[in-house]
Short mmCIF file of C-alpha atoms and ligand atoms in Angstrom, two decimals:
data_model
loop_
_atom_site.label_atom_id
_atom_site.label_comp_id
_atom_site.label_asym_id
_atom_site.label_seq_id
_atom_site.Cartn_x
_atom_site.Cartn_y
_atom_site.Cartn_z
CA UNK R 289 128.33 91.93 104.63
CA UNK R 290 125.99 94.44 103.02
CA UNK R 291 123.41 96.09 105.21
CA UNK R 292 120.07 96.47 103.49
CA UNK R 293 118.93 100.09 103.75
CA UNK R 294 115.47 101.30 102.83
CA UNK R 295 114.02 104.77 102.43
CA UNK R 296 111.60 105.22 105.30
CA UNK R 297 108.70 107.44 104.17
CA UNK R 298 108.11 108.55 107.74
CA UNK R 299 111.66 109.69 108.61
CA UNK R 300 112.45 110.51 104.98
CA UNK R 301 115.83 108.90 105.32
CA UNK R 302 117.61 105.63 104.58
CA UNK R 303 117.42 103.21 107.48
CA UNK R 304 119.13 99.91 108.13
CA UNK R 305 116.92 96.84 108.12
CA UNK R 306 117.37 94.53 111.06
CA UNK R 307 114.66 92.51 112.82
CA UNK R 308 113.04 94.15 115.86
CA UNK R 309 112.99 90.78 117.62
CA UNK R 310 116.50 89.87 116.46
CA UNK R 311 115.13 86.95 114.44
CA UNK R 312 112.50 87.58 111.81
CA UNK R 313 111.49 90.58 109.70
CA UNK R 314 107.75 91.07 110.04
CA UNK R 315 106.39 92.64 106.87
CA UNK R 316 102.82 93.79 106.28
CA UNK R 317 101.61 94.56 102.78
CA UNK R 318 98.15 95.85 101.85
CA UNK R 319 96.64 93.39 99.40
CA UNK R 320 93.99 93.57 96.69
CA UNK R 321 90.34 94.50 97.00
CA UNK R 322 88.77 91.43 95.45
CA UNK R 323 85.95 93.01 93.41
CA UNK R 324 87.75 92.81 90.05
CA UNK R 325 90.95 91.61 88.38
CA UNK R 326 94.02 93.44 89.65
CA UNK R 327 95.53 95.91 87.15
CA UNK R 328 99.18 96.47 86.25
CA UNK R 329 99.39 99.42 88.65
CA UNK R 330 98.49 97.05 91.50
CA UNK R 331 101.03 94.54 90.26
CA UNK R 332 103.74 97.16 90.17
CA UNK R 333 103.33 97.38 93.95
CA UNK R 334 103.13 93.61 94.47
CA UNK R 335 106.25 93.02 92.36
CA UNK R 336 108.16 95.69 94.26
CA UNK R 337 107.08 93.96 97.47
CA UNK R 338 108.19 90.62 96.05
CA UNK R 339 111.62 92.10 95.27
CA UNK R 340 111.76 93.49 98.79
CA UNK R 341 110.86 90.10 100.25
CA UNK R 342 113.41 88.21 98.15
CA UNK R 343 116.11 90.82 98.92
CA UNK R 344 115.53 90.51 102.66
CA UNK R 345 116.01 86.74 102.34
CA UNK R 346 119.01 87.25 100.04
CA UNK R 347 120.72 89.22 102.80
CA UNK R 348 120.26 86.34 105.18
CA UNK R 349 117.26 87.45 107.21
CA UNK R 350 114.16 85.37 107.75
CA UNK R 351 110.81 86.91 106.96
CA UNK R 352 107.16 86.59 107.90
CA UNK R 353 105.01 88.50 105.43
CA UNK R 354 101.30 89.16 105.55
CA UNK R 355 99.22 90.29 102.60
CA UNK R 356 95.56 90.86 103.36
CA UNK R 357 92.67 90.34 100.98
CA UNK R 358 90.09 93.11 101.29
CA UNK R 359 86.82 91.30 100.79
CA UNK R 360 84.69 93.79 102.75
CA UNK R 361 84.39 97.29 101.36
CA UNK R 362 81.98 99.44 99.35
CA UNK R 363 82.95 97.83 96.03
CA UNK R 364 82.73 94.17 97.06
CA UNK R 365 79.37 94.77 98.77
CA UNK R 366 78.01 96.65 95.79
CA UNK R 367 79.13 93.86 93.44
CA UNK R 368 77.49 91.15 95.52
CA UNK R 369 74.22 93.08 95.87
CA UNK R 370 74.01 94.07 92.20
CA UNK R 371 74.56 90.45 91.17
CA UNK R 372 72.13 89.10 93.77
CA UNK R 373 74.72 86.73 95.26
CA UNK R 374 76.49 86.40 98.59
CA UNK R 375 79.68 88.31 99.32
CA UNK R 376 81.63 85.05 99.27
CA UNK R 377 80.15 84.03 95.92
CA UNK R 378 81.07 87.42 94.50
CA UNK R 379 84.65 87.65 95.81
CA UNK R 380 85.76 84.00 95.49
CA UNK R 381 86.48 84.07 91.72
CA UNK R 382 88.56 87.25 92.10
CA UNK R 383 90.54 85.74 94.97
CA UNK R 384 91.25 82.73 92.78
CA UNK R 385 92.23 84.97 89.84
CA UNK R 386 94.55 86.95 92.08
CA UNK R 387 96.53 83.86 93.06
CA UNK R 388 96.66 82.75 89.42
CA UNK R 389 98.08 86.15 88.46
CA UNK R 390 100.69 85.97 91.24
CA UNK R 391 101.86 82.60 89.93
CA UNK R 392 102.05 83.89 86.34
CA UNK R 393 104.19 86.81 87.50
CA UNK R 394 106.50 84.58 89.54
CA UNK R 395 105.55 86.38 92.76
CA UNK R 396 106.43 84.23 95.77
CA UNK R 397 103.68 83.06 98.08
CA UNK R 398 103.87 84.91 101.40
CA UNK R 399 103.33 83.38 104.83
CA UNK R 400 99.74 84.59 105.39
CA UNK R 401 96.85 85.91 103.29
CA UNK R 402 94.20 86.87 105.86
CA UNK R 403 90.75 87.78 104.59
CA UNK R 404 88.89 90.65 106.25
CA UNK R 405 85.75 88.53 106.63
CA UNK R 406 87.67 86.20 108.98
CA UNK R 407 88.85 88.97 111.33
CA UNK R 408 85.65 90.80 112.29
CA UNK R 409 85.98 89.90 116.03
CA UNK R 410 89.53 91.33 116.10
CA UNK R 411 88.27 94.52 114.43
CA UNK R 412 85.39 94.86 116.90
CA UNK R 413 87.84 94.47 119.79
CA UNK R 414 90.02 97.29 118.49
CA UNK R 415 87.02 99.58 118.02
CA UNK R 416 85.84 98.83 121.55
CA UNK R 417 89.22 99.80 122.94
CA UNK R 418 89.20 103.05 120.97
CA UNK R 419 85.71 103.80 122.36
CA UNK R 420 86.85 103.04 125.92
CA UNK R 421 89.79 105.40 125.51
CA UNK R 422 87.51 108.17 124.25
CA UNK R 423 89.25 108.31 120.89
CA UNK R 424 86.31 106.90 118.95
CA UNK R 425 82.74 108.19 119.16
CA UNK R 426 79.32 107.29 117.87
CA UNK R 427 78.11 109.61 115.08
CA UNK R 428 74.62 110.88 114.34
CA UNK R 429 74.04 108.01 111.90
CA UNK R 430 75.02 105.32 114.47
CA UNK R 431 78.39 104.70 112.82
CA UNK R 432 81.58 104.77 114.91
CA UNK R 433 84.22 107.33 113.96
CA UNK R 434 87.83 108.02 114.92
CA UNK R 435 88.48 111.54 116.26
CA UNK R 436 91.79 112.40 114.65
CA UNK R 437 92.38 115.43 116.91
CA UNK R 438 92.74 112.95 119.82
CA UNK R 439 95.85 111.46 118.20
CA UNK R 440 98.50 114.12 118.56
CA UNK R 441 100.89 112.90 115.86
CA UNK R 442 98.21 112.37 113.21
CA UNK R 443 99.69 113.22 109.79
CA UNK R 444 103.28 112.37 110.68
CA UNK R 445 103.63 109.70 107.99
CA UNK R 446 102.40 111.80 105.09
CA UNK R 447 103.82 114.97 106.66
CA UNK R 448 100.49 116.72 106.77
CA UNK R 449 99.29 118.81 109.66
CA UNK R 450 95.79 119.05 111.03
CA UNK R 451 95.35 122.59 109.69
CA UNK R 452 95.96 121.35 106.13
CA UNK R 453 93.40 118.65 106.72
CA UNK R 454 90.76 121.13 107.89
CA UNK R 455 91.24 123.25 104.77
CA UNK R 456 90.96 120.13 102.62
CA UNK R 457 87.92 118.94 104.51
CA UNK R 458 85.95 122.16 104.15
CA UNK R 459 86.13 121.77 100.40
CA UNK R 460 84.47 118.39 100.53
CA UNK R 461 80.81 117.81 99.86
CA UNK R 462 78.56 118.08 102.85
CA UNK R 463 77.60 114.41 103.27
CA UNK R 464 80.01 114.34 106.18
CA UNK R 465 77.57 115.86 108.68
CA UNK R 466 77.39 112.68 110.77
CA UNK R 467 80.91 113.28 112.04
CA UNK R 468 82.26 115.82 114.53
CA UNK R 469 85.08 116.70 112.17
CA UNK R 470 85.00 116.17 108.43
CA UNK R 471 88.47 114.57 108.46
CA UNK R 472 87.47 111.92 111.03
CA UNK R 473 87.17 108.48 109.50
CA UNK R 474 84.77 105.63 109.97
CA UNK R 475 85.65 102.56 112.06
CA UNK R 476 82.26 100.85 111.93
CA UNK R 477 79.65 101.66 109.30
CA UNK R 478 76.10 101.35 110.64
CA UNK R 479 73.87 99.04 108.60
CA UNK R 480 71.81 100.65 105.86
CA UNK R 481 69.12 98.42 104.34
CA UNK R 482 69.16 100.10 100.95
CA UNK R 483 72.93 100.16 100.61
CA UNK R 484 73.91 96.88 102.30
CA UNK R 485 71.06 94.51 101.39
CA UNK R 486 71.48 91.36 103.43
CA UNK R 487 75.16 91.89 104.14
CA UNK R 488 75.99 92.95 107.69
CA UNK R 489 77.69 91.73 110.86
CA UNK R 490 76.47 92.00 114.45
CA UNK R 491 78.51 94.03 116.92
CA UNK R 492 78.13 95.67 120.36
CA UNK R 493 77.53 98.92 118.46
CA UNK R 494 74.75 97.48 116.34
CA UNK R 495 74.66 95.75 112.95
CA UNK R 496 76.99 97.01 110.25
CA UNK R 497 80.45 96.42 108.89
CA UNK R 498 84.03 97.52 109.54
CA UNK R 499 85.69 100.43 107.76
CA UNK R 500 88.57 99.58 105.45
CA UNK R 501 91.31 101.14 107.61
CA UNK R 502 90.50 99.15 110.77
CA UNK R 503 90.65 95.94 108.73
CA UNK R 504 94.39 96.33 108.10
CA UNK R 505 95.20 97.39 111.68
CA UNK R 506 93.35 94.37 113.05
CA UNK R 507 94.89 91.82 110.69
CA UNK R 508 98.41 93.25 111.03
CA UNK R 509 98.34 93.32 114.84
CA UNK R 510 96.55 90.00 115.22
CA UNK R 511 99.09 88.12 113.09
CA UNK R 512 102.31 90.12 113.47
CA UNK R 513 101.92 91.79 116.88
CA UNK R 514 101.76 95.41 118.04
CA UNK R 515 105.04 96.47 116.42
CA UNK R 516 106.15 95.37 112.99
CA UNK R 517 109.40 95.89 111.09
CA UNK R 518 108.22 97.05 107.70
CA UNK R 519 104.88 98.12 106.23
CA UNK R 520 104.88 98.45 102.46
CA UNK R 521 102.32 99.66 99.94
CA UNK R 522 101.58 101.92 97.02
CA UNK R 523 102.00 105.65 97.57
CA UNK R 524 98.27 106.16 96.87
CA UNK R 525 97.55 104.34 100.14
CA UNK R 526 99.86 106.49 102.25
CA UNK R 527 97.14 108.98 102.97
CA UNK R 528 94.69 108.43 104.45
CA UNK R 529 94.87 104.62 104.68
CA UNK R 530 98.31 104.14 106.25
CA UNK R 531 98.04 107.29 108.30
CA UNK R 532 94.82 105.91 109.75
CA UNK R 533 96.37 102.51 110.40
CA UNK R 534 99.01 104.24 112.57
CA UNK R 535 96.40 106.27 114.44
CA UNK R 536 94.25 103.21 115.18
CA UNK R 537 97.02 100.78 116.08
CA UNK R 538 99.12 103.10 118.22
CA UNK R 539 96.13 104.54 120.07
CA UNK R 540 95.13 100.97 120.99
CA UNK R 541 98.50 99.45 121.85
CA UNK R 542 100.51 102.43 123.04
CA UNK R 543 103.44 101.07 121.01
CA UNK R 544 105.06 102.22 117.82
CA UNK R 545 103.18 100.37 115.05
CA UNK R 546 105.74 100.34 112.24
CA UNK R 547 109.51 100.83 112.21
CA UNK R 548 109.95 101.42 108.46
CA UNK R 549 107.25 102.58 106.02
CA UNK R 550 108.06 102.02 102.39
CA UNK R 551 105.98 103.17 99.41
CA UNK R 552 106.13 102.52 95.69
CA UNK R 553 105.34 105.30 93.22
CA UNK R 554 102.47 105.43 90.73
CA UNK R 555 102.29 103.66 87.43
CA UNK R 556 101.15 105.87 84.55
CA UNK R 557 100.13 104.75 81.09
CA UNK R 558 101.37 107.02 78.29
CA UNK R 559 102.00 109.68 80.96
CA UNK R 560 98.36 109.60 82.07
CA UNK R 561 96.65 108.12 85.07
CA UNK R 562 95.28 104.73 84.12
CA UNK R 563 91.50 104.78 83.79
CA UNK R 564 88.83 102.79 82.03
CA UNK R 565 87.33 105.92 80.49
CA UNK R 566 90.64 106.86 78.84
CA UNK R 567 90.95 103.37 77.37
CA UNK R 568 94.42 102.97 78.89
CA UNK R 569 93.48 100.51 81.62
CA UNK R 570 95.28 97.16 81.61
CA UNK R 571 94.99 94.07 83.73
CA UNK R 572 97.66 91.38 83.58
CA UNK R 573 95.23 89.34 81.52
CA UNK R 574 94.99 92.09 78.89
CA UNK R 575 98.77 91.95 78.38
CA UNK R 576 98.83 88.15 78.24
CA UNK R 577 96.19 88.31 75.51
CA UNK R 578 98.51 90.52 73.50
CA UNK R 579 101.10 87.73 73.55
CA UNK R 580 103.31 88.86 76.41
CA UNK R 581 104.25 86.41 79.12
CA UNK R 582 104.25 86.83 82.87
CA UNK R 583 108.04 87.01 82.72
CA UNK R 584 107.91 89.97 80.30
CA UNK R 585 105.45 91.84 82.49
CA UNK R 586 107.44 91.02 85.62
CA UNK R 587 110.66 92.30 84.09
CA UNK R 588 108.96 95.49 82.83
CA UNK R 589 107.43 96.24 86.25
CA UNK R 590 110.57 95.25 88.15
CA UNK R 591 113.16 97.16 86.17
CA UNK R 592 112.17 100.69 87.23
CA UNK R 593 113.19 101.72 90.75
CA UNK R 594 110.18 101.58 93.05
CA UNK R 595 110.38 105.25 94.07
CA UNK R 596 110.34 106.45 90.46
CA UNK R 597 107.09 106.87 88.55
CA UNK R 598 106.79 104.13 85.99
CA UNK R 599 105.39 105.23 82.65
CA UNK R 600 103.96 102.16 80.94
CA UNK R 601 104.06 102.16 77.13
CA UNK R 602 104.09 99.32 74.61
CA UNK R 603 107.51 100.49 73.44
CA UNK R 604 108.68 99.99 77.02
CA UNK R 605 107.06 96.57 76.99
CA UNK R 606 109.00 95.71 73.81
CA UNK R 607 112.21 96.97 75.41
CA UNK R 608 111.57 94.57 78.32
CA UNK R 609 111.06 91.74 75.82
CA UNK R 610 114.37 92.60 74.10
CA UNK R 611 116.29 92.81 77.37
CA UNK R 612 115.00 89.42 78.42
CA UNK R 613 115.87 88.00 75.01
CA UNK R 614 119.43 89.18 75.50
CA UNK R 615 119.57 87.33 78.80
CA UNK R 616 117.88 84.27 77.31
CA UNK R 617 120.27 84.17 74.35
CA UNK R 618 123.17 84.51 76.75
CA UNK R 619 121.94 81.63 78.90
CA UNK R 620 121.37 79.54 75.77
CA UNK R 621 124.90 80.34 74.57
CA UNK R 622 126.42 79.42 77.91
CA UNK R 623 124.66 76.08 77.91
CA UNK R 624 126.00 75.40 74.41
CA UNK R 625 129.63 75.99 75.30
CA UNK R 626 131.39 72.66 74.79
CA UNK R 627 134.98 71.48 74.46
CA UNK R 628 135.03 72.49 70.79
CA UNK R 629 133.72 76.00 71.19
CA UNK R 630 136.08 76.47 74.12
CA UNK R 631 139.18 75.06 72.48
CA UNK R 632 141.23 78.12 73.50
CA UNK R 633 141.26 76.91 77.07
CA UNK R 634 141.91 73.65 78.80
CA UNK R 635 140.40 74.38 82.19
CA UNK R 636 139.08 77.03 84.51
CA UNK R 637 140.97 80.30 84.56
CA UNK R 638 140.48 83.21 86.92
CA UNK R 639 138.92 85.33 84.26
CA UNK R 640 135.22 84.57 84.55
CA UNK R 641 135.50 83.92 88.28
CA UNK R 642 136.68 87.48 88.81
CA UNK R 643 133.96 88.83 86.49
CA UNK R 644 131.34 86.96 88.50
CA UNK R 645 132.78 88.24 91.74
CA UNK R 646 132.71 91.82 90.53
CA UNK R 647 129.16 91.51 89.18
CA UNK R 648 127.99 89.93 92.43
CA UNK R 649 129.52 92.69 94.51
CA UNK R 650 127.93 95.43 92.42
CA UNK R 651 124.60 93.60 92.38
CA UNK R 652 124.57 93.30 96.18
CA UNK R 653 125.67 96.86 96.78
CA UNK R 654 122.96 98.16 94.45
CA UNK R 655 120.18 96.13 96.07
CA UNK R 656 121.36 97.01 99.57
CA UNK R 657 121.06 100.68 98.62
CA UNK R 658 117.25 100.95 98.78
CA UNK R 659 116.72 98.24 96.13
CA UNK R 660 118.51 100.07 93.34
CA UNK R 661 117.38 97.67 90.65
CA UNK R 662 118.68 99.74 87.72
CA UNK R 663 122.27 99.50 88.97
CA UNK R 664 121.82 95.84 89.90
CA UNK R 665 120.64 95.01 86.36
CA UNK R 666 123.41 97.15 84.84
CA UNK R 667 125.99 95.00 86.65
CA UNK R 668 124.44 91.93 85.01
CA UNK R 669 124.32 93.47 81.55
CA UNK R 670 128.03 94.29 81.92
CA UNK R 671 128.71 90.68 82.78
CA UNK R 672 126.70 89.48 79.77
CA UNK R 673 128.62 91.80 77.45
CA UNK R 674 132.04 90.78 78.73
CA UNK R 675 131.40 87.04 78.83
CA UNK R 676 129.82 87.19 75.37
CA UNK R 677 133.01 88.72 74.02
CA UNK R 678 134.99 85.96 75.69
CA UNK R 679 132.77 83.29 74.16
CA UNK R 680 133.28 84.94 70.75
CA UNK R 681 136.99 84.55 71.29
CA UNK R 682 136.52 80.96 72.41
CA UNK R 683 137.97 81.83 75.78
CA UNK R 684 135.25 80.39 77.99
CA UNK R 685 135.71 76.84 79.21
CA UNK R 686 132.87 74.45 79.90
CA UNK R 687 133.56 74.79 83.59
CA UNK R 688 133.46 78.59 83.43
CA UNK R 689 130.23 78.59 81.46
CA UNK R 690 128.72 76.44 84.21
CA UNK R 691 129.97 78.83 86.89
CA UNK R 692 128.31 81.77 85.14
CA UNK R 693 125.08 79.80 84.78
CA UNK R 694 125.16 78.90 88.47
CA UNK R 695 125.68 82.53 89.33
CA UNK R 696 122.64 83.56 87.27
CA UNK R 697 120.60 80.86 88.99
CA UNK R 698 121.67 82.18 92.35
CA UNK R 699 120.71 85.79 91.69
CA UNK R 700 117.49 84.66 90.06
CA UNK R 701 116.38 83.79 93.59
CA UNK R 702 116.11 87.58 93.95
CA UNK R 703 114.99 88.64 90.48
CA UNK R 704 112.82 85.72 89.37
CA UNK R 705 113.22 86.55 85.67
CA UNK R 706 115.77 84.20 84.13
CA UNK R 707 114.52 80.75 84.95
CA UNK R 708 111.21 81.21 86.75
CA UNK R 709 108.11 80.93 84.57
CA UNK R 710 110.08 79.90 81.50
CA UNK R 711 108.33 76.55 81.32
CA UNK R 712 105.03 78.21 80.45
CA UNK R 713 106.74 79.80 77.48
CA UNK R 714 107.54 76.42 76.03
CA UNK R 715 106.73 76.16 72.38
CA UNK R 716 103.52 74.20 71.67
CA UNK R 717 103.96 70.74 70.14
CA UNK R 718 102.16 71.60 66.88
CA UNK R 719 104.54 74.52 66.37
CA UNK R 720 107.57 72.34 67.05
CA UNK R 721 106.14 69.83 64.58
CA UNK R 722 105.89 72.54 61.89
CA UNK R 723 109.52 73.48 62.43
CA UNK R 724 110.54 69.82 62.12
CA UNK R 725 108.58 69.55 58.85
CA UNK R 726 110.30 72.67 57.52
CA UNK R 727 113.73 71.27 58.40
CA UNK R 728 112.91 68.00 56.66
CA UNK R 729 111.70 69.85 53.57
CA UNK R 730 114.90 71.89 53.46
CA UNK R 731 117.01 68.77 53.76
CA UNK R 732 115.18 67.35 50.71
CA UNK R 733 115.53 70.75 49.01
CA UNK R 734 111.75 71.05 48.80
CA UNK R 735 111.78 74.85 49.00
CA UNK R 736 108.08 75.25 48.33
CA UNK R 737 107.09 73.13 51.33
CA UNK R 738 109.75 74.70 53.51
CA UNK R 739 108.44 78.21 52.67
CA UNK R 740 104.89 77.12 53.38
CA UNK R 741 105.92 75.88 56.79
CA UNK R 742 107.78 79.13 57.47
CA UNK R 743 104.67 81.17 56.53
CA UNK R 744 102.44 79.06 58.74
CA UNK R 745 104.84 79.61 61.64
CA UNK R 746 104.82 83.34 60.99
CA UNK R 747 101.06 83.38 61.06
CA UNK R 748 101.32 81.88 64.55
CA UNK R 749 103.80 84.66 65.48
CA UNK R 750 106.93 82.48 65.36
CA UNK R 751 110.06 83.54 63.50
CA UNK R 752 112.75 81.06 62.50
CA UNK R 753 116.35 81.81 63.33
CA UNK R 754 118.95 79.67 61.64
CA UNK R 755 121.91 79.09 63.95
CA UNK R 756 125.00 76.92 63.83
CA UNK R 757 123.20 74.36 65.92
CA UNK R 758 120.13 74.31 63.68
CA UNK R 759 116.92 76.32 63.45
CA UNK R 760 115.40 77.99 66.51
CA UNK R 761 112.01 79.60 67.02
CA UNK R 762 111.42 83.06 68.39
CA UNK R 763 108.02 84.32 69.42
CA UNK R 764 107.04 87.73 68.07
CA UNK R 765 104.84 90.00 70.15
CA UNK R 766 101.96 92.00 68.86
CA UNK R 767 101.74 95.63 69.82
ZN1 LIG T 287 95.88 98.22 104.17
#
């Protein structure tokens, strides 16, 4: 039995994963702010979290995962007000788009997707408790703030100390005068007619809206309880967002909020931070428009270890396409093994069974070691190479080919790249029809017509590959 170990950002060490309650891993993951389409940097985090989720299940543990949807914050309010529509009208299309994107990327649905707008009473309750305990205070502008000096271990997640924070704070612009300490953060933002238009909620501390940090504390504790097993997110949310979640939750409950914190590194594009002004900003939809599929994007985002910076380039995207093609060709080859191609053998031998066993062991060991995806994939590429050689030598029986296929199906429960989402890549009927016409023309030795068909297919980005079993189509991707 492999023990799954994860690198805990807080302790800075590998820790074994086992459920606090002995039954179910409770995982909280910060979700999207629904004011726009999520970009590939966001999806890097969600795909890492999907791998984490599937790995936990793979090692036999049950899971309850929460991913919140941030539908109240500066950006969603601004969008609604600028467009003269309600908050719900503004955020609903982006919520819908988010779930569409998840499906395209083969990301599993989690157990709960709470929306901030549905948890205002829980947030108000937490703020009231922080006020009662003297940890929160009312600022000059009527907003409620959290006094970080009242929480003695503030900074322990990101390994900052309060002195560092004061230095950082003094460099900030002076619009922070409403607070006692510039590093204090807002729990409840008092209503401002000009800024908030018609969007506000009533509370015992006056009209306004919750701060972003309290939203996650409230949703996490309301659904998962005071103490949760794992909290995951992108490293850009570690400070201040996750630090503030700890301060709020633990000051309220008196219990340790999170056992293991786990963070994924940044995604860069051509070694630069992704930004609209640099023209290197990509949503999933941008990549789909360039002819890539969800499976390609998933594989590209998945195949770099989560604690390594991922530098996105189109060459890297092509490399992902090629790697997947190698797997696809292999799967295709396995499914074509028949009694004739396997004439060297009469029945199952130990050979492929031992290869599978070895690959499985390496795969599990790699994943158990802080989700070492590079080693896990290397074990599979080794298997592909060795079995391919055996097929070349006609040494793989029909039964063995099936065993290898079953094995790939089994580990695809974790990776979600071999079989998931392949249906959407099916070749359109009109393209298949063109290929059929070309084959017919060739059979009648009508080379002119067959070339015309080939050119038309190329125009549609399909290349023809002639194989022993007839012609096959391969989609080409534009850079
Ligand atoms: Zn959050």
